[in-house]
Amino acid sequence: MKEIVIIGAGGHAKVLIEALESSGEFTVKGLLDARLQPGSRVLNYPVLGNDDLLWGAQKISPYLAIGLGMIKIDPARKNIFERAREAGYQFPVIAHAGAVVSKSARLGEGVQVLAGAVVQACARIGENTVVNTSAVVEHDCHIGAHCHLAPGAILGGEVRVGDLTLVGLGARILPGIKIGSSAVLGAGSVVTREVRDHQVVAGIPAREMKR
Ligand code: JB2
């Protein structure tokens, strides 16, 4: 099996470990996180050290996974993904064995599709986006890069989402609606009309909170 190292060792990393174990394609060599003592363990895998280990002359592993979640708009995931890729690391698609991904869907580098999530026919998902537990991306949706579709989010058919957008827990987006980049859709919201770049919306139907 191929070895992979996870960047970050908090809650999201644990969920990712479950997905990696279920798929059986990769074995987790360890995790990187400055918060934890090297040698301590997360779900039985060792913390190897901090991110300095990524930038040495020798690669820590050919494959990496971003184990950082995104619960507010934060470019940290994007920045480390891009820097590590430039350094020559690869970010495989990680799909939990209990996720359903259509064979006609196109997933970018480093996309994570976690337990119970569904990505339907002809959907496109940009690099480094997380389709979290039980989220649903319906047919012909186009999702940008570095987004987080939180657990239970539901996107109807032909929805468009820009880059770096956060779709909150259980939020629903009606079919064909366009969502911009770096937008935030609050947990439980029902989005019935277009959301612009950087807009923050919440509620049923979703309304602007602030810009
Ligand atoms: O640049 C970094 C970095 N920034 C933060 N490099 C590395 N290697 N690690 C980093 N971290 C580490 O990520 C922190 O030191 C911390 O240990 C970990 C983040 O853990 P936390 O559990 O706080 O958040 P998370 O991002 O794993 O999960 C959040 O987002 C998920 C989507 C949680 O709120 C989860 O509940 C949520 N499901």
Coordinates of C-alpha atoms and ligand atoms in Angstrom, one line a residue:
M1 CA 0.0 0.0 0.0
K2 CA 1.1 3.6 -0.6
E3 CA 2.0 5.7 2.3
I4 CA 0.4 9.1 3.0
V5 CA 1.0 11.8 5.6
I6 CA -1.8 14.0 7.0
I7 CA -1.3 17.7 7.6
G8 CA -3.1 18.5 10.9
A9 CA -4.1 16.2 13.6
G10 CA -7.4 17.5 15.0
G11 CA -11.0 16.6 14.3
H12 CA -10.9 16.6 10.6
A13 CA -7.8 14.5 10.5
K14 CA -9.6 11.8 12.5
V15 CA -12.5 11.7 9.9
L16 CA -9.9 11.5 7.1
I17 CA -8.2 8.6 8.8
E18 CA -11.5 6.7 8.8
A19 CA -11.9 7.4 5.1
L20 CA -8.3 6.3 4.3
E21 CA -8.7 3.1 6.3
S22 CA -12.0 2.2 4.6
S23 CA -10.7 2.7 1.1
G24 CA -7.6 0.5 1.7
E25 CA -5.5 2.3 -0.9
F26 CA -3.2 4.1 1.5
T27 CA -1.6 3.5 4.8
V28 CA -1.2 6.4 7.1
K29 CA 2.5 7.0 7.8
G30 CA 1.7 9.7 10.4
L31 CA 0.4 13.2 11.0
L32 CA 2.0 16.7 11.2
D33 CA 0.9 19.1 13.9
A34 CA 2.9 21.5 16.0
R35 CA 0.3 21.4 18.7
L36 CA 1.1 17.8 19.6
Q37 CA 4.2 16.1 20.9
P38 CA 6.1 14.1 18.2
G39 CA 5.5 10.4 19.0
S40 CA 2.1 11.0 20.5
R41 CA -0.7 9.2 18.7
V42 CA -4.0 10.0 17.0
L43 CA -6.3 7.0 16.4
N44 CA -3.1 5.0 16.7
Y45 CA -1.1 6.8 14.1
P46 CA 2.1 8.8 15.2
V47 CA 2.5 12.5 15.2
L48 CA 5.7 12.9 13.2
G49 CA 6.5 16.5 14.0
N50 CA 5.5 19.9 12.5
D51 CA 5.4 21.2 8.9
D52 CA 9.1 21.8 8.8
L53 CA 9.3 18.1 7.9
L54 CA 7.6 18.9 4.5
W55 CA 10.3 21.2 3.3
G56 CA 13.5 19.3 3.8
A57 CA 15.7 17.9 1.0
Q58 CA 13.9 14.5 1.2
K59 CA 10.1 14.3 0.8
I60 CA 8.4 12.9 3.9
S61 CA 6.1 10.8 1.6
P62 CA 5.0 11.2 -2.1
Y63 CA 1.4 11.6 -1.0
L64 CA -0.2 14.1 1.4
A65 CA -3.7 14.8 2.6
I66 CA -4.9 18.1 4.1
G67 CA -6.3 17.2 7.6
L68 CA -7.4 20.8 8.4
G69 CA -11.1 21.5 8.2
M70 CA -12.6 24.9 7.5
I71 CA -15.4 26.2 9.7
K72 CA -14.9 29.8 8.8
I73 CA -13.3 31.4 5.7
D74 CA -9.6 30.8 6.2
P75 CA -7.0 30.4 3.4
A76 CA -4.8 28.1 5.5
R77 CA -5.9 24.9 3.8
K78 CA -5.5 26.5 0.4
N79 CA -2.1 28.0 1.2
I80 CA -0.5 24.8 2.4
F81 CA -2.0 22.7 -0.4
E82 CA -0.5 25.0 -3.0
R83 CA 2.9 25.3 -1.3
A84 CA 3.2 21.5 -0.9
R85 CA 2.1 20.8 -4.4
E86 CA 4.6 23.3 -5.7
A87 CA 7.2 21.4 -3.7
G88 CA 6.3 18.2 -5.7
Y89 CA 3.9 16.5 -3.3
Q90 CA 0.8 14.8 -4.7
F91 CA -2.7 15.0 -3.2
P92 CA -4.8 12.0 -4.1
V93 CA -8.6 12.0 -4.2
I94 CA -9.8 10.4 -1.0
A95 CA -13.2 8.8 -1.0
H96 CA -14.6 6.8 1.9
A97 CA -15.7 3.3 0.9
G98 CA -19.2 4.3 2.1
A99 CA -19.5 7.4 -0.1
V100 CA -21.1 7.2 -3.5
V101 CA -19.3 8.9 -6.4
S102 CA -20.7 8.8 -9.9
K103 CA -18.4 7.5 -12.5
S104 CA -19.2 10.5 -14.6
A105 CA -18.3 12.9 -11.8
R106 CA -14.9 14.7 -12.1
L107 CA -13.0 15.3 -8.9
G108 CA -9.9 17.6 -8.7
E109 CA -6.7 16.8 -6.9
G110 CA -7.0 16.3 -3.2
V111 CA -10.8 16.3 -3.1
Q112 CA -12.1 14.5 0.0
V113 CA -15.5 12.7 -0.1
L114 CA -16.3 11.4 3.3
A115 CA -18.5 8.8 4.8
G116 CA -22.1 8.7 3.5
A117 CA -21.6 11.6 1.0
V118 CA -23.0 11.4 -2.5
V119 CA -21.6 13.0 -5.6
Q120 CA -24.0 12.5 -8.4
A121 CA -23.7 12.2 -12.2
C122 CA -21.7 14.8 -14.1
A123 CA -20.8 16.8 -11.0
R124 CA -17.5 18.6 -11.0
I125 CA -15.6 19.3 -7.8
G126 CA -12.5 21.5 -7.7
E127 CA -9.2 20.7 -6.1
N128 CA -8.9 20.5 -2.3
T129 CA -12.6 20.7 -1.7
V130 CA -14.1 18.6 1.1
V131 CA -17.5 17.0 0.7
N132 CA -18.0 16.1 4.3
T133 CA -20.1 13.4 6.0
S134 CA -23.4 12.7 4.3
A135 CA -23.3 15.8 2.1
V136 CA -25.1 15.5 -1.2
V137 CA -23.9 17.1 -4.4
E138 CA -26.5 16.5 -7.1
H139 CA -26.1 16.0 -10.8
D140 CA -24.3 18.6 -12.9
C141 CA -23.2 20.7 -9.9
H142 CA -19.9 22.6 -10.4
I143 CA -18.1 23.3 -7.2
G144 CA -14.9 25.3 -7.0
A145 CA -11.6 24.7 -5.3
H146 CA -10.9 24.7 -1.5
C147 CA -14.5 24.7 -0.5
H148 CA -16.0 22.9 2.5
L149 CA -19.4 21.4 2.1
A150 CA -20.1 20.6 5.8
P151 CA -21.9 17.5 7.0
G152 CA -25.4 17.1 5.7
A153 CA -25.3 19.9 3.2
I154 CA -27.5 19.3 0.2
L155 CA -26.9 20.9 -3.2
G156 CA -29.6 20.5 -5.8
G157 CA -28.9 19.8 -9.4
E158 CA -26.8 22.3 -11.5
V159 CA -25.8 24.4 -8.5
R160 CA -22.7 26.5 -9.1
V161 CA -20.3 27.3 -6.2
G162 CA -17.1 29.4 -6.5
D163 CA -13.8 28.8 -4.7
L164 CA -13.2 28.9 -1.0
T165 CA -16.8 28.9 0.0
L166 CA -18.2 27.3 3.1
V167 CA -21.6 25.6 2.9
G168 CA -22.6 25.1 6.6
L169 CA -23.9 22.0 8.3
G170 CA -27.2 20.9 6.8
A171 CA -27.5 23.9 4.5
R172 CA -29.6 23.3 1.4
I173 CA -29.2 25.0 -1.9
L174 CA -32.1 24.8 -4.4
P175 CA -31.3 23.5 -7.9
G176 CA -29.6 25.8 -10.3
I177 CA -28.6 28.5 -7.8
K178 CA -25.3 30.3 -8.2
I179 CA -23.0 30.8 -5.1
G180 CA -19.9 33.0 -5.3
S181 CA -16.4 32.6 -3.9
S182 CA -15.5 33.0 -0.3
A183 CA -19.2 33.0 0.7
V184 CA -20.6 31.5 3.8
L185 CA -24.0 29.8 4.0
G186 CA -25.0 29.4 7.6
A187 CA -25.9 26.0 9.1
G188 CA -29.4 24.9 8.3
S189 CA -30.1 27.7 5.8
V190 CA -32.2 27.2 2.7
V191 CA -30.7 29.1 -0.2
T192 CA -33.3 30.1 -2.8
R193 CA -31.4 32.8 -4.7
E194 CA -28.0 33.8 -5.8
V195 CA -25.3 34.5 -3.2
R196 CA -22.4 36.8 -4.3
D197 CA -18.7 36.6 -3.6
H198 CA -17.9 37.2 0.1
Q199 CA -21.6 37.3 1.1
V200 CA -22.7 35.7 4.4
V201 CA -26.2 34.4 4.4
A202 CA -28.3 32.3 6.8
G203 CA -31.9 31.4 7.6
I204 CA -34.9 30.1 5.8
P205 CA -35.0 31.4 3.2
A206 CA -31.4 32.5 3.5
R207 CA -30.8 36.3 3.9
E208 CA -27.7 38.4 4.1
M209 CA -26.1 38.6 7.5
K210 CA -23.2 41.0 6.7
R211 CA -20.6 41.6 3.9
Ligands
JB2_1 O1 -0.7 24.9 9.1 C1 -0.9 23.9 9.8 C2 -2.0 23.9 10.8 N1 -2.9 24.8 11.2 C3 -3.5 24.3 12.2 N2 -0.2 22.8 9.7 C4 -0.4 21.7 10.5 N3 0.3 20.6 10.3 N4 -1.4 21.6 11.4 C5 -2.1 22.8 11.6 N5 -3.1 23.0 12.4 C6 -3.6 22.0 13.4 O2 -4.8 21.5 12.9 C7 -3.9 22.6 14.8 O3 -2.7 22.6 15.6 C8 -4.9 21.6 15.3 O4 -4.3 20.5 16.0 C9 -5.6 21.0 14.0 C10 -7.0 21.5 13.9 O5 -7.8 20.8 14.7 P1 -9.3 21.1 15.1 O6 -9.9 19.9 15.6 O7 -9.3 22.4 15.9 O8 -9.9 21.6 13.7 P2 -10.1 20.7 12.4 O9 -9.7 21.7 11.3 O10 -9.4 19.4 12.4 O11 -11.6 20.4 12.3 C11 -12.6 21.4 12.3 O12 -13.2 21.4 11.0 C12 -13.9 20.2 10.7 C13 -14.4 20.3 9.3 C14 -13.5 21.0 13.4 O13 -14.2 22.0 13.9 C15 -14.4 19.8 13.1 O14 -15.4 19.6 14.1 C16 -15.0 19.9 11.7 N6 -15.7 18.7 11.4

